[in-house]
Amino acid sequence: MNWTDERVELLKKLWSDGLSASQIAAELGGITRNAVIGKVHRLGLSGRAKAVQSTAPRPRKPRAPSHPSMVFRTAGATALAPVRTVDLDIEPIIQRAPRPMLEPVSCERVTIMDLRECMCRWPIGDPGSESFRFCGTRSNMGSSYCSYHATIAYQPASDRRRRAVA
DNA sequence: CCCTGATTCGC
DNA sequence: GCGAATCAGG
């Protein structure tokens, strides 16, 4: 890979923009960060005004499932059926935070549309995240069996007057 | 250990 | 001139 004028100009730009050598190397492609640094020095570009972010903006690791039933197995060591979820345009409000569940729940899952007050239900994921969902079971397990279910309310984000409680 | 830039030195 | 190897630092 040779240093064409085009690549050198891009290198200058990215370097002045504060990108790290490895980032620039990835951007240019087919080159190592050492090559970038070497070139930068040969061009006399070293000594940037500011090293952008000393704290690396690392992507966050995905969190663990928010409900034990996502990972629990039944007594027979049979994996639970995949949780059925529904993608709704809702604005959830958790009125009581979930606590660890006492027992694994193995029963039919329902969407938030079918949730009732008596049902075991819980949020999935972090409120505010795109992947946030509600899930519940159709059986009436109640809090004596499942201490994890949360008392939740939701309202359509598009129409907050039509507030409903699940 | 991960990352960073700086430097050296054989090619 | 190039860049891998190496170094020093956060």
XYZ file of C-alpha atoms (C1' of nucleotides) in Angstrom:
187
model
C 0.000 0.000 0.000
C 1.629 3.215 -1.128
C 1.101 6.724 0.147
C -0.788 8.409 -2.620
C -1.492 12.111 -2.344
C -5.079 11.259 -1.658
C -4.223 8.961 1.223
C -1.754 11.437 2.633
C -4.375 14.155 2.582
C -6.845 11.889 4.310
C -4.199 11.005 6.831
C -3.557 14.678 7.517
C -7.242 15.346 7.913
C -7.948 12.443 10.212
C -4.855 13.110 12.270
C -5.778 16.757 12.694
C -9.271 15.669 13.573
C -7.791 13.868 16.528
C -8.291 10.306 15.448
C -5.830 7.845 16.885
C -3.264 6.178 14.695
C -5.063 2.873 14.865
C -8.346 4.507 13.951
C -6.749 6.179 10.986
C -5.131 2.929 9.981
C -8.516 1.248 10.023
C -9.995 4.116 8.070
C -7.364 4.024 5.381
C -7.329 0.270 5.280
C -4.556 -2.157 4.505
C -2.199 -0.420 6.840
C -1.035 -0.658 10.413
C -1.026 2.003 13.046
C 2.741 1.913 13.012
C 2.696 2.897 9.384
C 0.392 5.772 10.222
C 2.570 6.969 13.060
C 5.691 6.622 10.973
C 4.124 8.626 8.182
C 2.857 11.242 10.571
C 6.343 11.763 11.891
C 7.852 11.899 8.464
C 5.309 14.516 7.532
C 6.131 16.417 10.678
C 2.563 16.258 11.911
C 3.283 14.900 15.353
C 2.390 16.885 18.399
C -1.299 17.366 18.063
C -2.972 20.092 20.029
C -5.139 17.666 21.842
C -5.569 13.948 22.078
C -9.336 13.943 21.709
C -10.434 11.455 24.336
C -8.026 9.792 26.675
C -10.919 7.743 27.947
C -11.578 5.290 25.187
C -15.213 5.450 24.077
C -15.669 1.732 24.225
C -18.922 0.153 23.161
C -20.862 -1.189 26.088
C -21.229 -4.849 26.657
C -24.759 -6.136 26.353
C -26.417 -6.568 29.681
C -27.589 -9.801 31.156
C -31.247 -10.676 30.779
C -33.335 -8.668 33.189
C -35.558 -11.558 34.127
C -34.289 -14.909 35.424
C -36.821 -16.777 33.319
C -34.815 -15.732 30.319
C -32.055 -18.016 31.455
C -33.688 -20.378 33.906
C -34.393 -23.936 32.994
C -37.227 -26.019 34.320
C -36.674 -28.885 36.710
C -36.510 -31.279 33.780
C -33.642 -29.271 32.346
C -35.753 -28.416 29.363
C -35.079 -25.024 27.981
C -37.936 -22.604 28.176
C -39.675 -21.719 24.990
C -38.491 -18.452 23.519
C -40.203 -15.497 25.068
C -42.773 -13.957 22.854
C -42.680 -10.228 22.914
C -44.562 -7.478 21.216
C -43.131 -4.315 19.787
C -45.305 -1.489 20.937
C -45.008 2.215 20.853
C -45.381 2.629 24.553
C -43.875 4.614 27.325
C -43.500 2.273 30.242
C -43.500 3.296 33.840
C -42.318 0.784 36.371
C -44.085 1.458 39.598
C -42.458 -1.332 41.523
C -39.008 -2.507 40.606
C -38.677 -6.225 39.944
C -37.034 -8.434 42.518
C -35.318 -11.777 42.001
C -37.761 -14.523 41.189
C -38.416 -17.339 43.617
C -39.050 -20.038 41.075
C -38.564 -20.485 37.371
C -41.689 -19.789 35.407
C -42.630 -22.272 32.759
C -45.920 -21.381 31.208
C -47.435 -19.717 28.230
C -46.203 -16.264 27.526
C -48.411 -13.404 26.573
C -47.771 -10.012 25.174
C -48.496 -6.849 27.005
C -51.782 -6.665 25.166
C -53.021 -9.689 27.067
C -51.498 -8.895 30.404
C -53.852 -8.647 33.340
C -53.392 -7.485 36.857
C -53.318 -11.003 38.225
C -50.667 -12.253 35.841
C -46.994 -12.660 36.379
C -45.315 -9.980 34.330
C -41.980 -8.295 34.038
C -40.047 -5.863 31.942
C -37.269 -7.024 29.651
C -34.264 -4.839 29.227
C -33.706 -1.342 30.419
C -36.453 1.233 30.255
C -35.460 3.759 27.685
C -33.532 1.314 25.569
C -34.775 0.388 22.160
C -34.984 -3.257 23.088
C -37.149 -2.655 26.119
C -40.133 -5.006 26.154
C -42.721 -6.331 28.477
C -43.465 -9.960 28.840
C -45.905 -11.921 30.921
C -47.400 -15.305 31.530
C -50.984 -16.276 30.970
C -51.237 -18.345 34.088
C -52.361 -16.678 37.245
C -49.277 -17.280 39.275
C -49.555 -14.340 41.516
C -46.923 -12.883 43.735
C -46.803 -15.936 45.954
C -45.125 -17.852 43.146
C -43.302 -15.154 41.357
C -41.810 -12.287 43.249
C -40.236 -10.918 40.163
C -43.267 -9.520 38.443
C -43.518 -5.817 38.411
C -46.435 -3.548 38.741
C -46.268 -1.624 35.569
C -48.185 0.987 33.761
C -47.793 2.064 30.220
C -49.130 4.730 28.017
C -48.951 5.108 24.279
C -46.119 7.480 23.581
C -48.141 9.020 20.791
C -51.179 9.710 22.948
C -50.557 10.125 26.633
C -54.195 10.796 27.400
C -55.041 7.201 26.667
C -53.179 5.871 29.638
C -53.678 2.257 30.474
C -52.488 -0.050 33.187
C -51.313 -3.582 32.634
C -3.723 -6.242 29.688
C -5.789 -2.800 26.914
C -4.755 1.267 24.523
C -1.857 5.477 23.023
C 2.127 8.013 20.450
C 7.437 8.021 19.973
C 11.482 6.076 18.504
C 14.670 2.989 16.308
C 16.575 0.698 12.543
C 16.698 -2.855 8.832
C 14.911 -2.857 4.456
C 10.711 6.601 2.594
C 8.651 2.821 4.723
C 6.888 0.284 8.642
C 7.690 -3.632 12.122
C 9.529 -3.861 16.481
C 10.043 -1.801 20.510
C 9.564 1.485 24.137
C 7.228 4.381 27.516
C 3.156 6.090 29.364
C -2.077 6.320 30.684
